[in-house]
Amino acid sequence: MSMLLSSRPSRRDALGMAGAFFTWVHAPRFASAAGTRDMRLLTIVLRGALDGLAVVPPLGDPFYLGLREKIALAPDGANAALSLDGFFYLHPAMTELARMYRAGDALICHGIATGYRGRSHFDGQDVLESGATGPATVDDGWLNRFVLQLPRGHLVQADQVAGGRPLLGVGAIPPLVVRGQAPVVGWMSGSFQELPRETADRLLALYRMRDPEFERVFAEGMALDASSKGGDETTEARPKGGKLAERMARVAEGAARIMAGPAGPRIGALAFDGWDTHAAEGGALGRLASRLEGLDQALASIETAMGAEWKNTIVVVVTEFGRTAHVNGTAGTDHGTGTVMFLVGGGVRGGRVVADWPGLKGPDLLDGRDLKPTLDVRAVIKGALSESYGISDAALSETVFPGTRSQKPLQGLLKA
Amino acid sequence: MTPSKMDLVIAKRFGLGIRPEAATGERPDVRRLISDEIARGAHLPAVDGLLDTPATIDLVTKLKRAKASSISDMGRADEEQNPVVPTLAPNEIYRREAAVHFEAASSSRLGFAERIVWFWTNHFSVATGKSMLLKALAGVFEREVIRRHAFGRFSDLLIAAETHPAMLLYLDNQSSTGPASPTGARRGAGLNENLAREILELHTLGVHGGYSQSDVTSFAKVISGWTVGGLTTSKKSTVPSGFIFDVRRHEPGPQTILGKIYARPGIEQGLAILVDLAAHRSTARFIATKLARYFVADHPPESLIRELEQVFLETGGDLRHVYTALAASAAAITPPFDGIIGQEEFVVSCCRAFDVAPSTPLLLRYLMELGHPLWNPPGPNGFSSNADQLATPQGLKNRLVIASRLARSSRRNVRPDILLGEVAGQPVSDETREAVMLAESREQAFALIAMSPEFQRR
């Protein structure tokens, strides 16, 4: 009798064993110090320079209309923008974010940027994710350095000897923001092809007999896959919107499911591309609007997937820089500076727009073209980290975001 | 080990699997295939539609010029939208270059020469993600620098790499300006040390090779002025496209690197340093170690490294001799086989084993899914070939998905156990043979073959 046939595990067995391993590896250790809320922190990097003036149009600014012309949004009529506070509005594609805003779960920062003033995506993203003062300075991310600053025994802290991995990096290569010395577990949405279950089972059985290292690794991969789907593939809610929105929502949902689990990594990062709208950007409808719908659905999926953990969740949505205030000759916008940033989650003290509005009058534009940044991304993130994890100012200003001693963390970003 | 077992190990460690047609009748002499490929090198026959470096730079600059002039008409949006200025050209160049790259790998008899090319492209990494120009240049860099010199002297390869526009742009040397140079003194523009550092750290001596920070700075001064012409969108420029030496940015005067004074004028100063770096003991050691890791084992025996280092030094860096020594070494066929084949090797080896030829965009997509986007590593130290970087939960899962897709499109009418015997890198175990024979379909059998330890491990 062939050993293979008689010992072929059911899928449940395979997952059970793999799930047990996964749990052991990620078992949270309880903190002794203060800051004992079991936070979930997910960073979404929007690659390509998100047009902040399109997502959160300042309809109350008298110069907005003249700058944005044919792609301008309107406070009324068909596809009207959604009012936030009567001055700032929200792009009509982002109905979920608007709902979260009204519920006090979304905080919007405007006129914000990193310290970087060049206009290269490559370097801008490097600065955004590395948290350094300039590009090509360090090759790890601020989230990773932050995890290393947490006290030993903290919920999130990994015991590297046991193989714990506190950080989730979504994508074929984990985003830079999450890379570094602290171990990262990688995951990708299976939207490009479903894992052939039958073959996977047989492969696992073969590895069990022939290659213990492959067995361990492959089993973990299958467990992550199952964990991201919540174990029941038939009842996945179908998000509204086109294929793009669906894909984005699925990625976010999977990441959130993994992080929401009692033994899952508490800190994660994922990236969405495609925000570089040099041509045919569109106004209330069009290229950017479709992608914003996807981002909106992604945020809603995270909220749903986090479930009871949403009240302790912070989602940080950032981009490397903004876009020109003017529309260009191809109905799009070019690289700029000031833009928007979101903090979304049940843990956020939201329902407001944080901005030191520089205005859109000609002389008030940076280099005569860009929204001037009056807030720094790092000050906001430092505030969020310090309030939610009780991490020291020194650690934040020297290690997590080196060279930011003079930047005071923003206070009062989170609910008590 | 029997001759046939040795062949399996060598074909896996040094090649991409023996092409099915070559495996008719007599088993081919693998060692002979290797020496043939070393002798022949990695040149490609001329292909229509590929541009040389100057033409590539010109094309991208022309596009930038066109785009700049359309944007400068800012002010009024037109009644109908302006036609979008095509930025597809760099992408199309990339696709064509990738097609040629994959075709060479797919059609080679054993694939040793191709893996040598991949090794050096990875060693002298540039990244397409940096800019549209780099996206267009990465392929021609591989053809004109790596293919031309990978089977010659290391010093020639090094000089060609460090003077190529792709490298100068990727590591930001094009605007590096000596502080005491005419431009530096006037404008206060400064040095960029990136290229100098990476030449020492990643391309020659290695991080423990015995250089200091002051060597880096001095070297940066020597190569200040090594820049790229043909980038400006101003129509008045007459500067040729390609490497140029801008004496106005060059730091004048002698510099001391690794205790030796270099006082030659102009570009000769830097070339002299590169020649000396190429002959340095640390460089021999560094290259020997990297080659041993890439082909034989993640932790190769010291004896192998020392042997390759010796050959490198004694032959003045003649790489063919180093490759010959590598393939003939005892370590080449010695266990343990606990390394794992790299991402590109995996995809290409599967295609050769299953005799499938996916389109270039699909191949690029597969590599992207495996975290190894072609010519776009996350940093100048390239992609890792270590088992612990490759055998990850996500990685193995993705490999299975890709293997299944490739298996599904295979028309090869061979019994799975026979295919397994052809492509295994070690003697086939009973368990694997049984798993393959009991598969419920030929597709599933092929996928299991591709994921088996005998296929994956080297």
mmCIF file of N, CA, C and O in Angstrom, chain A residues 66-141:
data_model
loop_
_atom_site.group_PDB
_atom_site.id
_atom_site.type_symbol
_atom_site.label_atom_id
_atom_site.label_comp_id
_atom_site.label_asym_id
_atom_site.label_seq_id
_atom_site.Cartn_x
_atom_site.Cartn_y
_atom_site.Cartn_z
ATOM 1 N N GLY A 66 -10.620 78.491 -10.681
ATOM 2 C CA GLY A 66 -9.770 78.972 -11.766
ATOM 3 C C GLY A 66 -8.605 78.041 -12.041
ATOM 4 O O GLY A 66 -8.143 77.905 -13.166
ATOM 5 N N LEU A 67 -8.102 77.393 -11.017
ATOM 6 C CA LEU A 67 -6.956 76.501 -11.191
ATOM 7 C C LEU A 67 -7.376 75.162 -11.796
ATOM 8 O O LEU A 67 -6.691 74.598 -12.616
ATOM 9 N N ARG A 68 -8.540 74.690 -11.386
ATOM 10 C CA ARG A 68 -8.918 73.320 -11.743
ATOM 11 C C ARG A 68 -9.861 73.232 -12.939
ATOM 12 O O ARG A 68 -10.075 72.131 -13.473
ATOM 13 N N GLU A 69 -10.448 74.340 -13.328
ATOM 14 C CA GLU A 69 -11.218 74.442 -14.581
ATOM 15 C C GLU A 69 -12.069 73.216 -14.866
ATOM 16 O O GLU A 69 -12.971 72.874 -14.122
ATOM 17 N N LYS A 70 -11.725 72.522 -15.977
ATOM 18 C CA LYS A 70 -12.605 71.465 -16.457
ATOM 19 C C LYS A 70 -12.640 70.253 -15.541
ATOM 20 O O LYS A 70 -13.545 69.425 -15.639
ATOM 21 N N ILE A 71 -11.657 70.083 -14.661
ATOM 22 C CA ILE A 71 -11.735 68.918 -13.770
ATOM 23 C C ILE A 71 -12.161 69.319 -12.361
ATOM 24 O O ILE A 71 -12.090 68.517 -11.433
ATOM 25 N N ALA A 72 -12.618 70.540 -12.207
ATOM 26 C CA ALA A 72 -13.030 71.007 -10.883
ATOM 27 C C ALA A 72 -14.272 70.263 -10.407
ATOM 28 O O ALA A 72 -15.115 69.838 -11.187
ATOM 29 N N LEU A 73 -14.353 70.101 -9.096
ATOM 30 C CA LEU A 73 -15.541 69.507 -8.486
ATOM 31 C C LEU A 73 -16.480 70.624 -8.037
ATOM 32 O O LEU A 73 -16.066 71.779 -7.919
ATOM 33 N N ALA A 74 -17.735 70.262 -7.800
ATOM 34 C CA ALA A 74 -18.737 71.270 -7.443
ATOM 35 C C ALA A 74 -19.462 70.858 -6.181
ATOM 36 O O ALA A 74 -19.583 69.657 -5.888
ATOM 37 N N PRO A 75 -19.941 71.814 -5.412
ATOM 38 C CA PRO A 75 -20.649 71.479 -4.171
ATOM 39 C C PRO A 75 -22.070 71.002 -4.378
ATOM 40 O O PRO A 75 -22.715 70.540 -3.438
ATOM 41 N N ASP A 76 -22.574 71.130 -5.606
ATOM 42 C CA ASP A 76 -23.941 70.678 -5.859
ATOM 43 C C ASP A 76 -24.067 70.188 -7.284
ATOM 44 O O ASP A 76 -23.097 70.182 -8.031
ATOM 45 N N GLY A 77 -25.232 69.747 -7.644
ATOM 46 C CA GLY A 77 -25.448 69.199 -8.977
ATOM 47 C C GLY A 77 -25.137 67.712 -9.000
ATOM 48 O O GLY A 77 -24.971 67.079 -7.950
ATOM 49 N N ALA A 78 -25.066 67.183 -10.203
ATOM 50 C CA ALA A 78 -24.768 65.750 -10.345
ATOM 51 C C ALA A 78 -23.336 65.476 -9.897
ATOM 52 O O ALA A 78 -22.451 66.285 -10.119
ATOM 53 N N ASN A 79 -23.086 64.334 -9.257
ATOM 54 C CA ASN A 79 -21.737 63.975 -8.786
ATOM 55 C C ASN A 79 -21.106 65.072 -7.936
ATOM 56 O O ASN A 79 -19.937 65.412 -8.086
ATOM 57 N N ALA A 80 -21.911 65.639 -7.055
ATOM 58 C CA ALA A 80 -21.402 66.713 -6.210
ATOM 59 C C ALA A 80 -20.388 66.178 -5.212
ATOM 60 O O ALA A 80 -20.480 65.037 -4.756
ATOM 61 N N ALA A 81 -19.427 67.021 -4.881
ATOM 62 C CA ALA A 81 -18.477 66.664 -3.828
ATOM 63 C C ALA A 81 -19.211 66.631 -2.490
ATOM 64 O O ALA A 81 -20.271 67.229 -2.329
ATOM 65 N N LEU A 82 -18.614 65.929 -1.538
ATOM 66 C CA LEU A 82 -19.278 65.714 -0.247
ATOM 67 C C LEU A 82 -18.680 66.668 0.782
ATOM 68 O O LEU A 82 -17.471 66.649 1.006
ATOM 69 N N SER A 83 -19.500 67.476 1.417
ATOM 70 C CA SER A 83 -18.965 68.478 2.325
ATOM 71 C C SER A 83 -18.386 67.845 3.588
ATOM 72 O O SER A 83 -18.980 66.951 4.182
ATOM 73 N N LEU A 84 -17.221 68.309 3.967
ATOM 74 C CA LEU A 84 -16.625 67.879 5.231
ATOM 75 C C LEU A 84 -16.894 68.921 6.307
ATOM 76 O O LEU A 84 -17.451 68.624 7.351
ATOM 77 N N ASP A 85 -16.465 70.151 6.011
ATOM 78 C CA ASP A 85 -16.690 71.210 6.995
ATOM 79 C C ASP A 85 -17.127 72.504 6.328
ATOM 80 O O ASP A 85 -16.976 73.574 6.900
ATOM 81 N N GLY A 86 -17.641 72.408 5.139
ATOM 82 C CA GLY A 86 -18.120 73.602 4.447
ATOM 83 C C GLY A 86 -17.033 74.324 3.670
ATOM 84 O O GLY A 86 -17.318 75.101 2.774
ATOM 85 N N PHE A 87 -15.767 74.096 3.994
ATOM 86 C CA PHE A 87 -14.644 74.664 3.224
ATOM 87 C C PHE A 87 -13.990 73.537 2.433
ATOM 88 O O PHE A 87 -13.828 73.607 1.226
ATOM 89 N N PHE A 88 -13.634 72.484 3.149
ATOM 90 C CA PHE A 88 -13.085 71.288 2.516
ATOM 91 C C PHE A 88 -14.195 70.302 2.209
ATOM 92 O O PHE A 88 -15.094 70.091 3.017
ATOM 93 N N TYR A 89 -14.090 69.716 1.018
ATOM 94 C CA TYR A 89 -15.049 68.704 0.609
ATOM 95 C C TYR A 89 -14.298 67.402 0.327
ATOM 96 O O TYR A 89 -13.073 67.380 0.324
ATOM 97 N N LEU A 90 -15.050 66.339 0.058
ATOM 98 C CA LEU A 90 -14.422 65.068 -0.266
ATOM 99 C C LEU A 90 -14.885 64.655 -1.665
ATOM 100 O O LEU A 90 -16.032 64.895 -2.048
ATOM 101 N N HIS A 91 -14.000 64.063 -2.441
ATOM 102 C CA HIS A 91 -14.337 63.584 -3.781
ATOM 103 C C HIS A 91 -15.555 62.658 -3.714
ATOM 104 O O HIS A 91 -15.626 61.795 -2.832
ATOM 105 N N PRO A 92 -16.508 62.818 -4.611
ATOM 106 C CA PRO A 92 -17.752 62.038 -4.536
ATOM 107 C C PRO A 92 -17.564 60.526 -4.616
ATOM 108 O O PRO A 92 -18.436 59.782 -4.184
ATOM 109 N N ALA A 93 -16.422 60.053 -5.106
ATOM 110 C CA ALA A 93 -16.210 58.599 -5.165
ATOM 111 C C ALA A 93 -15.994 57.999 -3.788
ATOM 112 O O ALA A 93 -16.100 56.790 -3.605
ATOM 113 N N MET A 94 -15.693 58.863 -2.790
ATOM 114 C CA MET A 94 -15.290 58.306 -1.485
ATOM 115 C C MET A 94 -16.419 58.369 -0.451
ATOM 116 O O MET A 94 -16.284 59.008 0.600
ATOM 117 N N THR A 95 -17.505 57.690 -0.770
ATOM 118 C CA THR A 95 -18.672 57.734 0.113
ATOM 119 C C THR A 95 -18.409 57.026 1.443
ATOM 120 O O THR A 95 -18.911 57.436 2.489
ATOM 121 N N GLU A 96 -17.614 55.962 1.420
ATOM 122 C CA GLU A 96 -17.326 55.246 2.666
ATOM 123 C C GLU A 96 -16.482 56.109 3.595
ATOM 124 O O GLU A 96 -16.712 56.168 4.808
ATOM 125 N N LEU A 97 -15.489 56.749 3.025
ATOM 126 C CA LEU A 97 -14.650 57.625 3.838
ATOM 127 C C LEU A 97 -15.476 58.769 4.423
ATOM 128 O O LEU A 97 -15.294 59.152 5.580
ATOM 129 N N ALA A 98 -16.423 59.273 3.627
ATOM 130 C CA ALA A 98 -17.293 60.350 4.124
ATOM 131 C C ALA A 98 -18.105 59.853 5.309
ATOM 132 O O ALA A 98 -18.282 60.560 6.312
ATOM 133 N N ARG A 99 -18.598 58.644 5.210
ATOM 134 C CA ARG A 99 -19.373 58.066 6.315
ATOM 135 C C ARG A 99 -18.499 57.939 7.568
ATOM 136 O O ARG A 99 -18.895 58.272 8.675
ATOM 137 N N MET A 100 -17.269 57.445 7.353
ATOM 138 C CA MET A 100 -16.359 57.284 8.498
ATOM 139 C C MET A 100 -16.032 58.651 9.107
ATOM 140 O O MET A 100 -15.904 58.785 10.322
ATOM 141 N N TYR A 101 -15.901 59.630 8.257
ATOM 142 C CA TYR A 101 -15.623 60.990 8.734
ATOM 143 C C TYR A 101 -16.751 61.474 9.635
ATOM 144 O O TYR A 101 -16.526 61.977 10.735
ATOM 145 N N ARG A 102 -17.979 61.282 9.154
ATOM 146 C CA ARG A 102 -19.134 61.731 9.952
ATOM 147 C C ARG A 102 -19.219 60.961 11.261
ATOM 148 O O ARG A 102 -19.643 61.491 12.283
ATOM 149 N N ALA A 103 -18.785 59.693 11.234
ATOM 150 C CA ALA A 103 -18.832 58.883 12.454
ATOM 151 C C ALA A 103 -17.664 59.183 13.376
ATOM 152 O O ALA A 103 -17.536 58.575 14.439
ATOM 153 N N GLY A 104 -16.786 60.075 12.953
ATOM 154 C CA GLY A 104 -15.643 60.435 13.802
ATOM 155 C C GLY A 104 -14.486 59.468 13.723
ATOM 156 O O GLY A 104 -13.611 59.460 14.593
ATOM 157 N N ASP A 105 -14.448 58.647 12.679
ATOM 158 C CA ASP A 105 -13.389 57.653 12.550
ATOM 159 C C ASP A 105 -12.354 58.030 11.500
ATOM 160 O O ASP A 105 -11.483 57.218 11.178
ATOM 161 N N ALA A 106 -12.460 59.206 10.928
ATOM 162 C CA ALA A 106 -11.483 59.581 9.896
ATOM 163 C C ALA A 106 -11.005 61.001 10.121
ATOM 164 O O ALA A 106 -11.817 61.916 10.281
ATOM 165 N N LEU A 107 -9.684 61.154 10.128
ATOM 166 C CA LEU A 107 -9.078 62.466 10.284
ATOM 167 C C LEU A 107 -8.314 62.761 8.997
ATOM 168 O O LEU A 107 -7.580 61.907 8.504
ATOM 169 N N ILE A 108 -8.515 63.957 8.472
ATOM 170 C CA ILE A 108 -7.890 64.307 7.201
ATOM 171 C C ILE A 108 -6.910 65.451 7.422
ATOM 172 O O ILE A 108 -7.258 66.452 8.046
ATOM 173 N N CYS A 109 -5.680 65.273 6.935
ATOM 174 C CA CYS A 109 -4.681 66.351 6.986
ATOM 175 C C CYS A 109 -4.500 66.896 5.584
ATOM 176 O O CYS A 109 -4.438 66.126 4.627
ATOM 177 N N HIS A 110 -4.405 68.215 5.465
ATOM 178 C CA HIS A 110 -4.249 68.828 4.141
ATOM 179 C C HIS A 110 -3.101 69.826 4.169
ATOM 180 O O HIS A 110 -2.779 70.370 5.224
ATOM 181 N N GLY A 111 -2.509 70.010 2.997
ATOM 182 C CA GLY A 111 -1.351 70.901 2.937
ATOM 183 C C GLY A 111 -0.191 70.249 3.676
ATOM 184 O O GLY A 111 0.522 70.895 4.430
ATOM 185 N N ILE A 112 -0.035 68.955 3.460
ATOM 186 C CA ILE A 112 0.966 68.187 4.201
ATOM 187 C C ILE A 112 1.948 67.550 3.232
ATOM 188 O O ILE A 112 1.608 67.252 2.088
ATOM 189 N N ALA A 113 3.162 67.363 3.673
ATOM 190 C CA ALA A 113 4.174 66.692 2.853
ATOM 191 C C ALA A 113 5.264 66.169 3.763
ATOM 192 O O ALA A 113 5.282 66.482 4.954
ATOM 193 N N THR A 114 6.175 65.389 3.205
ATOM 194 C CA THR A 114 7.373 64.999 3.943
ATOM 195 C C THR A 114 8.338 66.174 3.842
ATOM 196 O O THR A 114 7.977 67.246 3.363
ATOM 197 N N GLY A 115 9.585 65.972 4.254
ATOM 198 C CA GLY A 115 10.568 67.029 4.114
ATOM 199 C C GLY A 115 11.162 67.116 2.716
ATOM 200 O O GLY A 115 11.941 68.016 2.411
ATOM 201 N N TYR A 116 10.772 66.208 1.842
ATOM 202 C CA TYR A 116 11.381 66.122 0.517
ATOM 203 C C TYR A 116 10.789 67.153 -0.430
ATOM 204 O O TYR A 116 9.571 67.290 -0.514
ATOM 205 N N ARG A 117 11.630 67.876 -1.158
ATOM 206 C CA ARG A 117 11.131 68.919 -2.060
ATOM 207 C C ARG A 117 11.503 68.676 -3.513
ATOM 208 O O ARG A 117 11.285 69.524 -4.369
ATOM 209 N N GLY A 118 12.121 67.560 -3.798
ATOM 210 C CA GLY A 118 12.336 67.213 -5.203
ATOM 211 C C GLY A 118 11.011 66.735 -5.743
ATOM 212 O O GLY A 118 10.003 66.756 -5.058
ATOM 213 N N ARG A 119 10.968 66.274 -6.963
ATOM 214 C CA ARG A 119 9.710 65.793 -7.507
ATOM 215 C C ARG A 119 9.893 64.452 -8.205
ATOM 216 O O ARG A 119 9.195 64.144 -9.160
ATOM 217 N N SER A 120 10.797 63.642 -7.683
ATOM 218 C CA SER A 120 11.017 62.313 -8.263
ATOM 219 C C SER A 120 10.234 61.282 -7.462
ATOM 220 O O SER A 120 10.364 61.207 -6.246
ATOM 221 N N HIS A 121 9.422 60.501 -8.137
ATOM 222 C CA HIS A 121 8.643 59.459 -7.441
ATOM 223 C C HIS A 121 9.560 58.555 -6.647
ATOM 224 O O HIS A 121 9.315 58.220 -5.497
ATOM 225 N N PHE A 122 10.607 58.117 -7.348
ATOM 226 C CA PHE A 122 11.554 57.158 -6.783
ATOM 227 C C PHE A 122 12.124 57.683 -5.466
ATOM 228 O O PHE A 122 12.064 57.023 -4.435
ATOM 229 N N ASP A 123 12.661 58.903 -5.516
ATOM 230 C CA ASP A 123 13.268 59.480 -4.312
ATOM 231 C C ASP A 123 12.207 59.882 -3.291
ATOM 232 O O ASP A 123 12.410 59.734 -2.083
ATOM 233 N N GLY A 124 11.073 60.386 -3.788
ATOM 234 C CA GLY A 124 10.006 60.811 -2.875
ATOM 235 C C GLY A 124 9.471 59.642 -2.060
ATOM 236 O O GLY A 124 9.249 59.752 -0.855
ATOM 237 N N GLN A 125 9.265 58.515 -2.716
ATOM 238 C CA GLN A 125 8.768 57.334 -1.999
ATOM 239 C C GLN A 125 9.826 56.827 -1.039
ATOM 240 O O GLN A 125 9.513 56.361 0.050
ATOM 241 N N ASP A 126 11.086 56.918 -1.455
ATOM 242 C CA ASP A 126 12.177 56.492 -0.585
ATOM 243 C C ASP A 126 12.148 57.294 0.711
ATOM 244 O O ASP A 126 12.224 56.738 1.808
ATOM 245 N N VAL A 127 12.022 58.612 0.581
ATOM 246 C CA VAL A 127 11.980 59.476 1.767
ATOM 247 C C VAL A 127 10.725 59.185 2.600
ATOM 248 O O VAL A 127 10.780 59.090 3.822
ATOM 249 N N LEU A 128 9.593 59.015 1.928
ATOM 250 C CA LEU A 128 8.331 58.763 2.634
ATOM 251 C C LEU A 128 8.422 57.480 3.444
ATOM 252 O O LEU A 128 8.025 57.422 4.613
ATOM 253 N N GLU A 129 8.944 56.440 2.838
ATOM 254 C CA GLU A 129 8.919 55.129 3.484
ATOM 255 C C GLU A 129 10.113 54.904 4.407
ATOM 256 O O GLU A 129 9.990 54.208 5.408
ATOM 257 N N SER A 130 11.244 55.469 4.062
ATOM 258 C CA SER A 130 12.403 55.267 4.940
ATOM 259 C C SER A 130 12.311 56.162 6.172
ATOM 260 O O SER A 130 12.891 55.867 7.204
ATOM 261 N N GLY A 131 11.584 57.262 6.052
ATOM 262 C CA GLY A 131 11.485 58.182 7.181
ATOM 263 C C GLY A 131 12.756 58.995 7.382
ATOM 264 O O GLY A 131 12.932 59.660 8.395
ATOM 265 N N ALA A 132 13.651 58.947 6.403
ATOM 266 C CA ALA A 132 14.914 59.669 6.535
ATOM 267 C C ALA A 132 14.749 61.096 6.023
ATOM 268 O O ALA A 132 13.732 61.444 5.453
ATOM 269 N N THR A 133 15.782 61.884 6.217
ATOM 270 C CA THR A 133 15.680 63.284 5.800
ATOM 271 C C THR A 133 15.960 63.462 4.318
ATOM 272 O O THR A 133 15.610 64.487 3.747
ATOM 273 N N GLY A 134 16.611 62.471 3.698
ATOM 274 C CA GLY A 134 16.875 62.580 2.265
ATOM 275 C C GLY A 134 16.827 61.209 1.629
ATOM 276 O O GLY A 134 16.802 60.199 2.328
ATOM 277 N N PRO A 135 16.808 61.157 0.286
ATOM 278 C CA PRO A 135 16.729 59.848 -0.366
ATOM 279 C C PRO A 135 18.049 59.092 -0.292
ATOM 280 O O PRO A 135 19.095 59.690 -0.088
ATOM 281 N N ALA A 136 17.959 57.782 -0.464
ATOM 282 C CA ALA A 136 19.124 56.887 -0.478
ATOM 283 C C ALA A 136 20.005 57.088 0.755
ATOM 284 O O ALA A 136 21.222 57.050 0.678
ATOM 285 N N THR A 137 19.358 57.327 1.903
ATOM 286 C CA THR A 137 20.116 57.530 3.144
ATOM 287 C C THR A 137 20.162 56.245 3.951
ATOM 288 O O THR A 137 21.195 55.819 4.428
ATOM 289 N N VAL A 138 18.986 55.655 4.136
ATOM 290 C CA VAL A 138 18.917 54.392 4.877
ATOM 291 C C VAL A 138 18.169 53.405 4.005
ATOM 292 O O VAL A 138 17.423 53.799 3.112
ATOM 293 N N ASP A 139 18.334 52.113 4.234
ATOM 294 C CA ASP A 139 17.575 51.173 3.411
ATOM 295 C C ASP A 139 16.596 50.343 4.204
ATOM 296 O O ASP A 139 16.268 49.224 3.834
ATOM 297 N N ASP A 140 16.115 50.907 5.339
ATOM 298 C CA ASP A 140 14.991 50.256 5.996
ATOM 299 C C ASP A 140 13.875 51.281 6.184
ATOM 300 O O ASP A 140 14.050 52.465 5.920
ATOM 301 N N GLY A 141 12.717 50.808 6.656
ATOM 302 C CA GLY A 141 11.551 51.686 6.758
ATOM 303 C C GLY A 141 11.257 52.092 8.185
ATOM 304 O O GLY A 141 11.640 51.406 9.139
#
